[in-house]
Short mmCIF file of C-alpha atoms and ligand atoms in Angstrom, two decimals:
data_model
loop_
_atom_site.label_atom_id
_atom_site.label_comp_id
_atom_site.label_asym_id
_atom_site.label_seq_id
_atom_site.Cartn_x
_atom_site.Cartn_y
_atom_site.Cartn_z
CA UNK G 1 69.83 116.32 114.03
CA UNK G 2 72.04 118.68 112.17
CA UNK G 3 70.45 121.41 110.11
CA UNK G 4 72.13 122.64 106.89
CA UNK G 5 71.66 124.69 103.90
CA UNK G 6 73.18 123.83 100.45
CA UNK G 7 73.38 126.87 98.30
CA UNK G 8 73.76 125.85 94.72
CA UNK G 9 73.87 128.67 91.88
CA UNK G 10 72.30 126.85 88.89
CA UNK G 11 73.51 129.52 86.58
CA UNK G 12 77.18 129.71 87.50
CA UNK G 13 78.97 126.91 85.71
CA UNK G 14 82.19 125.25 87.05
CA UNK G 15 84.51 123.03 85.23
CA UNK G 16 83.35 119.94 83.20
CA UNK G 17 83.58 116.79 85.30
CA UNK G 18 85.37 114.31 82.95
CA UNK G 19 83.68 111.06 82.60
CA UNK G 20 87.10 109.59 83.19
CA UNK G 21 86.81 110.56 87.00
CA UNK G 22 84.57 107.37 87.15
CA UNK G 23 87.35 105.24 85.59
CA UNK G 24 88.40 101.59 86.68
CA UNK G 25 91.34 99.43 87.21
CA UNK G 26 91.78 95.70 86.47
CA UNK G 27 95.08 94.14 87.43
CA UNK G 28 96.37 90.59 86.90
CA UNK G 29 95.93 90.14 90.71
CA UNK G 30 93.98 87.48 92.44
CA UNK G 31 90.69 86.99 90.80
CA UNK G 32 90.20 90.27 89.04
CA UNK G 33 91.25 89.02 85.48
CA UNK G 34 91.05 85.24 85.84
CA UNK G 35 87.67 84.28 87.30
CA UNK G 36 86.53 87.91 87.33
CA UNK G 37 86.74 89.17 83.76
CA UNK G 38 88.00 86.16 82.14
CA UNK G 39 86.60 82.56 82.40
CA UNK G 40 87.86 81.17 78.97
CA UNK G 41 85.80 80.09 76.04
CA UNK G 42 85.24 76.55 77.43
CA UNK G 43 83.72 77.84 80.79
CA UNK G 44 80.09 76.86 81.52
CA UNK G 45 79.77 80.42 82.77
CA UNK G 46 78.27 82.60 79.81
CA UNK G 47 81.04 84.31 78.11
CA UNK G 48 81.93 85.81 74.63
CA UNK G 49 85.29 84.64 73.59
CA UNK G 50 86.16 83.91 77.12
CA UNK G 51 85.11 87.23 78.74
CA UNK G 52 82.45 86.83 81.35
CA UNK G 53 79.07 88.33 80.22
CA UNK G 54 77.44 88.86 83.55
CA UNK G 55 80.42 91.14 84.51
CA UNK G 56 80.18 92.86 81.30
CA UNK G 57 76.48 93.52 81.59
CA UNK G 58 76.94 94.88 85.26
CA UNK G 59 79.63 97.39 84.24
CA UNK G 60 77.86 98.57 81.08
CA UNK G 61 75.12 99.86 83.38
CA UNK G 62 77.65 102.15 84.96
CA UNK G 63 78.88 103.63 81.71
CA UNK G 64 82.44 102.80 82.63
CA UNK G 65 84.43 105.27 80.62
CA UNK G 66 88.01 103.49 80.86
CA UNK G 67 89.78 100.63 82.16
CA UNK G 68 93.31 100.59 83.32
CA UNK G 69 95.21 97.45 82.74
CA UNK G 70 97.44 95.22 83.29
CA UNK G 71 98.61 96.73 86.58
CA UNK G 72 99.62 98.13 89.02
CA UNK G 73 102.78 96.45 90.24
CA UNK G 74 102.12 93.56 87.80
CA UNK G 75 102.60 96.06 84.97
CA UNK G 76 106.27 96.38 85.78
CA UNK G 77 106.84 92.64 85.33
CA UNK G 78 104.48 92.13 82.30
CA UNK G 79 105.99 91.64 78.86
CA UNK G 80 103.25 92.09 76.25
CA UNK G 81 104.76 89.85 73.59
CA UNK G 82 103.99 86.88 76.01
CA UNK G 83 100.39 87.69 75.76
CA UNK G 84 99.78 87.54 72.07
CA UNK G 85 99.39 84.63 69.55
CA UNK G 86 97.76 81.33 70.12
CA UNK G 87 96.88 80.89 73.74
CA UNK G 88 98.16 77.52 74.19
CA UNK G 89 101.57 78.59 72.87
CA UNK G 90 102.03 81.46 75.30
CA UNK G 91 104.81 81.35 77.73
CA UNK G 92 103.74 81.23 81.30
CA UNK G 93 105.37 83.41 84.04
CA UNK G 94 105.31 83.83 87.83
CA UNK G 95 103.21 86.76 89.23
CA UNK G 96 105.65 87.62 92.11
CA UNK G 97 103.75 90.53 93.33
CA UNK G 98 100.40 88.90 93.66
CA UNK G 99 100.43 85.53 95.49
CA UNK G 100 103.60 84.12 93.68
CA UNK G 101 101.19 82.26 91.27
CA UNK G 102 101.70 81.17 87.77
CA UNK G 103 100.35 83.40 85.00
CA UNK G 104 99.39 81.60 81.78
CA UNK G 105 99.08 84.92 79.66
CA UNK G 106 95.84 83.76 78.26
CA UNK G 107 94.39 87.12 78.88
CA UNK G 108 96.74 89.53 76.65
CA UNK G 109 96.44 92.58 74.44
CA UNK G 110 93.78 91.32 72.06
CA UNK G 111 91.59 89.84 74.96
CA UNK G 112 91.77 93.16 76.80
CA UNK G 113 90.85 95.23 73.69
CA UNK G 114 88.00 92.92 73.14
CA UNK G 115 86.87 93.47 76.83
CA UNK G 116 86.99 97.32 76.27
CA UNK G 117 84.95 97.04 73.23
CA UNK G 118 82.38 95.02 75.04
CA UNK G 119 82.27 97.43 77.86
CA UNK G 120 82.23 100.50 75.61
CA UNK G 121 85.22 101.72 77.62
CA UNK G 122 88.49 103.26 76.46
CA UNK G 123 91.53 101.35 77.15
CA UNK G 124 94.22 102.80 79.48
CA UNK G 125 97.31 100.71 79.08
CA UNK G 126 100.12 100.80 81.69
CA UNK G 127 103.50 100.05 80.11
CA UNK G 128 106.54 98.29 81.77
CA UNK G 129 109.30 100.66 82.91
CA UNK G 130 110.60 98.61 86.04
CA UNK G 131 111.84 95.58 84.06
CA UNK G 132 110.84 96.35 80.52
CA UNK G 133 112.71 98.30 77.70
CA UNK G 134 112.05 101.44 75.77
CA UNK G 135 111.95 99.20 72.60
CA UNK G 136 109.43 96.89 74.05
CA UNK G 137 107.04 99.79 75.08
CA UNK G 138 107.61 101.64 71.82
CA UNK G 139 106.68 98.47 69.88
CA UNK G 140 103.64 97.81 71.84
CA UNK G 141 102.09 101.31 71.02
CA UNK G 142 103.08 100.54 67.42
CA UNK G 143 101.50 97.08 67.50
CA UNK G 144 98.18 98.58 68.95
CA UNK G 145 97.85 101.74 67.04
CA UNK G 146 99.73 101.89 63.72
CA UNK G 147 97.92 101.53 60.35
CA UNK G 148 99.64 100.49 56.86
CA UNK G 149 102.75 98.32 57.08
CA UNK G 150 105.48 97.94 59.65
CA UNK G 151 107.00 95.10 61.61
CA UNK G 152 104.57 95.32 64.52
CA UNK G 153 101.71 95.85 62.15
CA UNK G 154 102.58 92.61 60.35
CA UNK G 155 102.70 90.94 63.68
CA UNK G 156 99.36 92.19 64.76
CA UNK G 157 97.82 91.24 61.45
CA UNK G 158 99.37 87.64 61.73
CA UNK G 159 97.46 87.44 65.04
CA UNK G 160 94.14 88.36 63.35
CA UNK G 161 93.68 91.95 63.74
CA UNK G 162 93.84 94.07 60.63
CA UNK G 163 92.86 97.44 61.64
CA UNK G 164 94.68 99.33 64.48
CA UNK G 165 92.94 99.94 67.65
CA UNK G 166 92.64 103.55 69.08
CA UNK G 167 94.49 103.92 72.37
CA UNK G 168 94.66 107.19 74.14
CA UNK G 169 95.71 106.74 77.67
CA UNK G 170 99.15 105.33 78.26
CA UNK G 171 100.78 104.79 81.55
CA UNK G 172 104.64 105.11 81.63
CA UNK G 173 105.43 102.76 84.49
CA UNK G 174 103.72 102.42 87.80
CA UNK G 175 104.72 103.38 91.41
CA UNK G 176 108.35 103.74 90.12
CA UNK G 177 109.14 104.95 93.81
CA UNK G 178 108.24 101.43 95.02
CA UNK G 179 107.15 98.09 93.21
CA UNK G 180 107.87 99.67 89.81
CA UNK G 181 111.68 99.95 90.47
CA UNK G 182 112.31 101.71 93.73
CA UNK G 183 113.61 104.76 91.84
CA UNK G 184 114.42 108.13 93.14
CA UNK G 185 112.12 110.92 91.69
CA UNK G 186 114.94 112.38 89.62
CA UNK G 187 115.84 109.07 87.86
CA UNK G 188 112.13 108.31 87.43
CA UNK G 189 111.49 111.54 85.83
CA UNK G 190 114.43 111.04 83.45
CA UNK G 191 113.01 107.70 82.34
CA UNK G 192 109.65 109.05 81.86
CA UNK G 193 110.98 111.58 79.35
CA UNK G 194 112.98 108.88 77.55
CA UNK G 195 110.10 106.43 77.53
CA UNK G 196 107.64 109.10 76.49
CA UNK G 197 109.85 110.06 73.58
CA UNK G 198 109.41 106.61 71.88
CA UNK G 199 105.71 106.32 72.68
CA UNK G 200 104.86 107.67 69.36
CA UNK G 201 101.57 109.09 68.03
CA UNK G 202 101.05 106.94 64.99
CA UNK G 203 98.82 108.55 62.31
CA UNK G 204 96.01 110.44 64.08
CA UNK G 205 96.07 108.25 67.33
CA UNK G 206 97.14 110.75 69.81
CA UNK G 207 98.57 109.38 73.18
CA UNK G 208 97.90 110.85 76.60
CA UNK G 209 101.08 109.78 78.28
CA UNK G 210 100.88 109.40 82.03
CA UNK G 211 103.97 109.46 84.02
CA UNK G 212 104.32 107.49 87.16
CA UNK G 213 103.49 109.84 89.83
CA UNK G 214 103.31 110.41 93.59
CA UNK G 215 101.86 108.51 96.39
CA UNK G 216 99.80 110.20 99.06
CA UNK G 217 101.17 113.60 100.04
CA UNK G 218 104.61 113.33 98.25
CA UNK G 219 104.44 116.69 96.83
CA UNK G 220 108.18 116.65 96.09
CA UNK G 221 107.78 113.86 93.59
CA UNK G 222 105.18 115.76 91.64
CA UNK G 223 107.32 118.81 91.68
CA UNK G 224 110.39 116.79 90.30
CA UNK G 225 108.10 115.60 87.53
CA UNK G 226 106.64 118.92 86.79
CA UNK G 227 109.92 120.54 86.38
CA UNK G 228 110.43 118.00 83.48
CA UNK G 229 107.30 118.18 81.51
CA UNK G 230 108.36 120.67 78.51
CA UNK G 231 109.63 118.98 75.49
CA UNK G 232 110.61 121.93 73.29
CA UNK G 233 112.73 119.93 70.98
CA UNK G 234 110.30 117.22 70.57
CA UNK G 235 108.37 118.26 67.36
CA UNK G 236 107.66 121.25 65.12
CA UNK G 237 104.94 122.12 67.65
CA UNK G 238 106.29 122.09 71.20
CA UNK G 239 104.39 119.72 73.55
CA UNK G 240 104.77 118.28 76.96
CA UNK G 241 106.47 115.08 77.47
CA UNK G 242 103.56 113.68 79.44
CA UNK G 243 100.14 114.87 79.33
CA UNK G 244 99.34 113.51 82.80
CA UNK G 245 100.92 112.50 86.07
CA UNK G 246 99.62 109.94 88.25
CA UNK G 247 98.75 109.83 91.97
CA UNK G 248 97.85 106.94 94.23
CA UNK G 249 95.93 107.28 97.41
CA UNK G 250 94.32 104.42 99.44
CA UNK G 251 91.83 104.94 102.37
CA UNK G 252 92.82 102.98 105.50
CA UNK G 253 91.38 103.28 108.92
CA UNK G 254 94.71 103.23 110.68
CA UNK G 255 98.37 101.95 110.15
CA UNK G 256 99.10 99.78 107.15
CA UNK G 257 100.08 97.01 109.51
CA UNK G 258 96.54 96.96 111.12
CA UNK G 259 94.18 97.65 108.10
CA UNK G 260 91.21 95.72 109.91
CA UNK G 261 88.36 93.82 108.57
CA UNK G 262 86.12 94.92 105.72
CA UNK G 263 83.12 93.97 107.73
CA UNK G 264 83.93 93.81 111.39
CA UNK G 265 84.54 97.31 112.56
CA UNK G 266 83.15 99.75 115.34
CA UNK G 267 82.01 103.35 114.88
CA UNK G 268 85.44 104.75 115.85
CA UNK G 269 86.99 102.70 113.01
CA UNK G 270 84.20 104.05 110.73
CA UNK G 271 84.93 107.71 111.65
CA UNK G 272 88.57 107.18 111.07
CA UNK G 273 88.05 105.79 107.74
CA UNK G 274 85.83 108.70 106.62
CA UNK G 275 88.44 111.11 107.87
CA UNK G 276 91.01 109.28 105.96
CA UNK G 277 88.77 109.38 102.82
CA UNK G 278 88.44 113.14 102.99
CA UNK G 279 92.10 113.59 103.18
CA UNK G 280 92.04 113.15 99.46
CA UNK G 281 90.70 116.76 99.25
CA UNK G 282 93.89 118.20 100.72
CA UNK G 283 96.12 115.89 98.85
CA UNK G 284 94.63 116.72 95.52
CA UNK G 285 94.76 120.46 96.55
CA UNK G 286 98.41 120.05 97.38
CA UNK G 287 99.42 118.35 94.21
CA UNK G 288 97.34 120.78 92.13
CA UNK G 289 99.03 123.67 93.87
CA UNK G 290 102.47 122.33 92.93
CA UNK G 291 101.29 121.72 89.34
CA UNK G 292 100.00 125.23 89.05
CA UNK G 293 103.48 126.61 89.55
CA UNK G 294 104.83 124.81 86.58
CA UNK G 295 101.71 124.48 84.47
CA UNK G 296 99.57 127.64 85.27
CA UNK G 297 97.50 126.88 82.07
CA UNK G 298 96.52 123.51 83.39
CA UNK G 299 97.66 121.51 80.33
CA UNK G 300 98.82 118.55 82.33
CA UNK G 301 96.37 116.56 84.06
CA UNK G 302 96.32 114.96 87.64
CA UNK G 303 95.46 111.28 87.20
CA UNK G 304 94.35 109.45 90.55
CA UNK G 305 94.76 106.12 88.91
CA UNK G 306 94.57 104.09 92.03
CA UNK G 307 92.11 105.06 94.93
CA UNK G 308 89.71 103.15 97.36
CA UNK G 309 89.75 101.28 100.53
CA UNK G 310 92.22 98.66 101.48
CA UNK G 311 91.25 96.19 104.27
CA UNK G 312 92.45 92.70 105.46
CA UNK G 313 91.63 89.92 103.00
CA UNK G 314 88.59 87.84 103.85
CA UNK G 315 89.48 85.08 106.35
CA UNK G 316 90.61 81.94 104.34
CA UNK G 317 91.55 83.76 101.21
CA UNK G 318 94.96 84.12 99.82
CA UNK G 319 96.68 87.06 101.30
CA UNK G 320 98.24 87.87 97.87
CA UNK G 321 94.89 88.07 96.24
CA UNK G 322 93.34 91.25 98.12
CA UNK G 323 89.80 89.97 98.18
CA UNK G 324 87.61 91.98 100.52
CA UNK G 325 84.02 92.44 101.13
CA UNK G 326 82.44 95.71 100.59
CA UNK G 327 79.91 97.41 102.96
CA UNK G 328 77.94 100.59 103.36
CA UNK G 329 81.14 102.12 104.73
CA UNK G 330 82.82 101.51 101.56
CA UNK G 331 79.92 103.29 99.55
CA UNK G 332 80.24 106.23 101.70
CA UNK G 333 83.96 106.48 101.07
CA UNK G 334 83.16 106.33 97.32
CA UNK G 335 80.53 109.01 97.53
CA UNK G 336 82.58 111.44 99.32
CA UNK G 337 85.56 110.93 97.05
CA UNK G 338 83.26 111.83 94.03
CA UNK G 339 82.17 115.04 95.75
CA UNK G 340 85.87 115.87 96.19
CA UNK G 341 86.73 114.93 92.66
CA UNK G 342 83.96 117.15 91.08
CA UNK G 343 85.37 120.12 93.15
CA UNK G 344 88.84 119.45 91.76
CA UNK G 345 87.61 118.79 88.09
CA UNK G 346 89.76 121.55 86.48
CA UNK G 347 93.13 119.62 87.36
CA UNK G 348 91.84 116.13 88.02
CA UNK G 349 91.54 114.53 84.61
CA UNK G 350 90.89 110.96 85.55
CA UNK G 351 90.43 108.60 88.46
CA UNK G 352 90.40 104.81 88.54
CA UNK G 353 88.98 102.98 91.57
CA UNK G 354 91.08 99.91 92.64
CA UNK G 355 89.83 97.48 91.50
CA UNK G 356 86.84 96.73 89.49
CA UNK G 357 86.10 92.97 90.11
CA UNK G 358 87.24 90.78 93.14
CA UNK G 359 90.08 92.91 94.32
CA UNK G 360 90.04 95.68 96.93
CA UNK G 361 87.02 98.05 96.54
CA UNK G 362 85.32 96.28 93.78
CA UNK G 363 82.18 96.94 91.82
CA UNK G 364 81.27 93.31 91.53
CA UNK G 365 82.17 90.16 93.54
CA UNK G 366 81.93 86.83 91.78
CA UNK G 367 82.02 83.33 93.36
CA UNK G 368 81.84 80.60 90.77
CA UNK G 369 78.97 81.60 88.46
CA UNK G 370 77.41 83.88 91.10
CA UNK G 371 77.78 87.58 91.02
CA UNK G 372 76.84 90.28 93.48
CA UNK G 373 76.82 94.07 92.97
CA UNK G 374 78.55 95.81 95.87
CA UNK G 375 77.35 98.99 97.73
CA UNK G 376 80.11 100.89 95.84
CA UNK G 377 78.66 99.70 92.55
CA UNK G 378 75.50 101.58 93.50
CA UNK G 379 77.18 104.75 94.28
CA UNK G 380 78.85 104.74 90.78
CA UNK G 381 75.44 104.06 89.05
CA UNK G 382 73.72 106.67 91.16
CA UNK G 383 76.35 109.19 90.15
CA UNK G 384 76.73 108.39 86.65
CA UNK G 385 74.77 111.47 85.55
CA UNK G 386 77.64 113.56 86.77
CA UNK G 387 79.80 111.99 83.85
CA UNK G 388 80.80 114.92 81.44
CA UNK G 389 78.42 117.27 83.21
CA UNK G 390 79.17 120.80 84.22
CA UNK G 391 79.87 121.04 87.77
CA UNK G 392 77.86 123.52 90.04
CA UNK G 393 79.49 124.63 93.14
CA UNK G 394 77.70 123.82 96.35
CA UNK G 395 78.11 125.99 99.41
CA UNK G 396 77.21 124.26 102.60
CA UNK G 397 76.24 126.28 105.57
CA UNK G 398 75.97 124.30 108.88
CA UNK G 399 76.75 124.54 112.45
CA UNK G 400 76.86 121.01 113.38
CA UNK G 401 77.97 118.76 110.41
CA UNK G 402 81.74 118.55 111.67
CA UNK G 403 83.33 116.19 114.08
CA UNK G 404 86.90 115.91 115.32
CA UNK G 405 88.62 112.60 114.68
CA UNK G 406 92.00 112.32 116.19
CA UNK G 407 93.81 115.34 114.77
CA UNK G 408 91.56 115.72 111.73
CA UNK G 409 88.21 117.36 111.08
CA UNK G 410 85.58 115.40 109.47
CA UNK G 411 82.64 117.03 107.52
CA UNK G 412 79.72 114.79 108.04
CA UNK G 413 77.84 116.30 105.30
CA UNK G 414 79.28 116.09 101.91
CA UNK G 415 77.57 117.23 98.64
CA UNK G 416 78.18 118.06 94.95
CA UNK G 417 76.03 118.99 91.98
CA UNK G 418 76.21 119.26 88.23
CA UNK G 419 74.01 119.91 85.17
CA UNK G 420 73.97 118.23 81.74
CA UNK G 421 71.64 119.04 78.98
CA UNK G 422 69.28 120.51 81.45
CA UNK G 423 69.32 117.61 83.83
CA UNK G 424 70.54 118.44 87.33
CA UNK G 425 72.05 116.06 89.60
CA UNK G 426 72.72 116.58 93.26
CA UNK G 427 74.53 114.13 95.48
CA UNK G 428 74.52 114.13 99.22
CA UNK G 429 76.13 112.04 101.75
CA UNK G 430 75.29 112.14 105.54
CA UNK G 431 78.30 110.43 107.05
CA UNK G 432 77.17 110.71 110.61
CA UNK G 433 76.71 107.23 112.03
CA UNK G 434 73.89 108.17 114.39
CA UNK G 435 72.22 111.46 113.57
CA UNK G 436 69.95 112.23 110.59
CA UNK G 437 70.88 115.51 108.73
CA UNK G 438 68.14 117.88 107.49
CA UNK G 439 69.37 119.80 104.43
CA UNK G 440 67.66 122.73 102.64
CA UNK G 441 68.69 123.01 99.00
CA UNK G 442 68.70 126.72 98.35
CA UNK G 443 68.72 126.81 94.56
CA UNK G 444 69.65 130.21 93.11
CA UNK G 445 69.73 131.47 89.56
CA UNK G 446 67.04 129.25 88.31
CA UNK G 447 64.69 126.52 89.37
CA UNK G 448 64.25 122.73 88.84
CA UNK G 449 61.18 120.58 88.27
CA UNK G 450 60.24 117.07 88.24
CA UNK G 451 62.47 116.32 91.28
CA UNK G 452 63.04 112.76 92.22
CA UNK G 453 65.20 111.06 94.70
CA UNK G 454 67.06 107.86 95.44
CA UNK G 455 68.63 106.60 98.65
CA UNK G 456 71.44 104.06 99.43
CA UNK G 457 71.54 103.05 103.06
CA UNK G 458 71.18 100.04 105.35
CA UNK G 459 70.48 99.46 109.00
CA UNK G 460 74.06 98.98 109.74
CA UNK G 461 77.33 100.39 108.45
CA UNK G 462 78.61 96.81 108.21
CA UNK G 463 75.81 95.64 106.02
CA UNK G 464 76.90 94.28 102.50
CA UNK G 465 75.71 92.05 99.73
CA UNK G 466 76.44 88.28 99.32
CA UNK G 467 75.19 85.77 96.91
CA UNK G 468 72.28 84.59 99.13
CA UNK G 469 71.41 88.34 100.16
CA UNK G 470 72.28 90.46 97.15
CA UNK G 471 70.00 93.40 97.98
CA UNK G 472 70.87 94.20 101.54
CA UNK G 473 72.40 97.48 100.28
CA UNK G 474 70.76 98.71 97.13
CA UNK G 475 69.14 101.94 96.12
CA UNK G 476 65.54 102.61 96.89
CA UNK G 477 63.37 105.57 95.95
CA UNK G 478 63.61 108.46 98.22
CA UNK G 479 60.49 110.76 98.30
CA UNK G 480 61.04 112.84 101.43
CA UNK G 481 61.36 116.01 99.39
CA UNK G 482 59.39 118.99 100.64
CA UNK G 483 59.09 122.29 98.85
CA UNK G 484 59.30 125.23 101.25
CA UNK G 485 59.81 129.09 100.88
CA UNK G 486 63.49 128.42 101.77
CA UNK G 487 63.90 125.63 99.27
CA UNK G 488 63.67 121.99 98.75
CA UNK G 489 64.04 120.32 102.27
CA UNK G 490 65.11 116.73 102.68
CA UNK G 491 66.18 114.73 105.70
CA UNK G 492 68.99 112.34 105.24
CA UNK G 493 69.09 109.25 107.60
CA UNK G 494 72.23 108.41 109.35
CA UNK G 495 75.00 106.93 107.14
CA UNK G 496 73.02 107.56 103.95
CA UNK G 497 73.79 108.69 100.32
CA UNK G 498 71.08 110.44 98.42
CA UNK G 499 70.77 111.72 94.85
CA UNK G 500 68.23 114.21 93.79
CA UNK G 501 67.52 114.64 90.07
CA UNK G 502 65.47 117.26 88.31
CA UNK G 503 65.26 119.48 85.15
CA UNK G 504 66.01 123.00 84.73
CA UNK G 505 62.65 124.74 84.69
O1 AHR X 1 96.00 97.86 93.63
C1 AHR X 1 96.93 97.11 94.20
C2 AHR X 1 98.30 97.58 94.24
O2 AHR X 1 98.41 98.72 94.85
C3 AHR X 1 98.78 97.95 92.82
O3 AHR X 1 99.39 96.86 92.12
C4 AHR X 1 99.88 98.94 93.19
O4 AHR X 1 100.23 99.90 92.17
C5 AHR X 1 99.57 99.72 94.44
O5 AHR X 1 100.49 99.64 95.40
#
């Protein structure tokens, strides 16, 4: 068993952890939108205007702050005017990226905005640069956010919506280095400036424009974008062309061609996965360092708008639909990501797990009218108290919570903490597959009372939830909290995630 001390200064406040670090992503991909969020008004599955209510209810409990849509790669072949007006009159198209299936455009702008309203989430709309036009994107912003009278306002009103919506987060293309147009960074940066120019702030609706950014450790891409941020000729008040730049990072346990099964893996696969998950720390730090050179005042946000695990699809399912199961391993990938996100909260403005329903590292999986909550869902739920809280730095002192995985070092103990309105939340993950971890919480600069704990673990790392066994991996109360002279002592079982809550005394 490892023995560690976590020193937490309750009176030294770090940056605010934006609730948008707990953001989500829904693409027209496989069964994420169709069958996941959208079942249509005639479905026997309970719905409101076609939107599936059991999914909404599950996600509302997470307080999901924002939802990115319609892609992903799909965003760069999506033409928004195909998705408005009477549904039976909407044109169809082929979703060439994902399964080569026909898309009937029944879920479009109005349906997405209705979904966001039901979820209580802010919309994050990703516009089309790869195969769209500047005019098309500019008109979409006008259609959504302009009041009064204008061609797009008249079109919106003709489709039944009088008042403009509020939309803040706006993506300018997706993966322009790849599926979004196979561009060079320089060309993509020029397009981002051009498109951003015509994505107007209508009235008091202020856009947060997010330029299509790097993948993984492509710091050069970020540098090229950062060299282009300043728009001195834009307006009376100089502003940046874009307020955020995106980053994508997926966790795999090995090479892309051999991703492996979501549920059948061994301990070595598990440790490789955890080491890959923790790489996000160095990657965010690398992009942040580049951004600091051009933007020392940190006015531009880093937006990790795609992250999560990517496994082989479940046997017998469409390879283009990216449907994968979700085990305790996925949950621990999520919990360690969040500790790292909290640490980088000053620069990291948003993060969106890919994807919310039935695709990649999902929160919920549906099968007909059945719905299960995944282990990853429970991490989001147990951690929701960190949203918009003030981060508290956690210093870990340990001799044995480190293991070498290939050429990487894995920290097998991961932690973060925050305080909000006097409520302290401490998250701890023991990533060791076999050994428990004893941790002493050495709280300084204050004290907390009324502590309670919750734990997410299972017998095996491969354990997961399914319609017949929905609670195999679910949070349980954790009361192994002992007050000693050194602090609050707890022992985390192997492969477990624990949260401790209390109030500042
Ligand atoms: O999330 C699945 C896909 O991964 C997205 O469409 C794309 O942006 C990324 O490559």
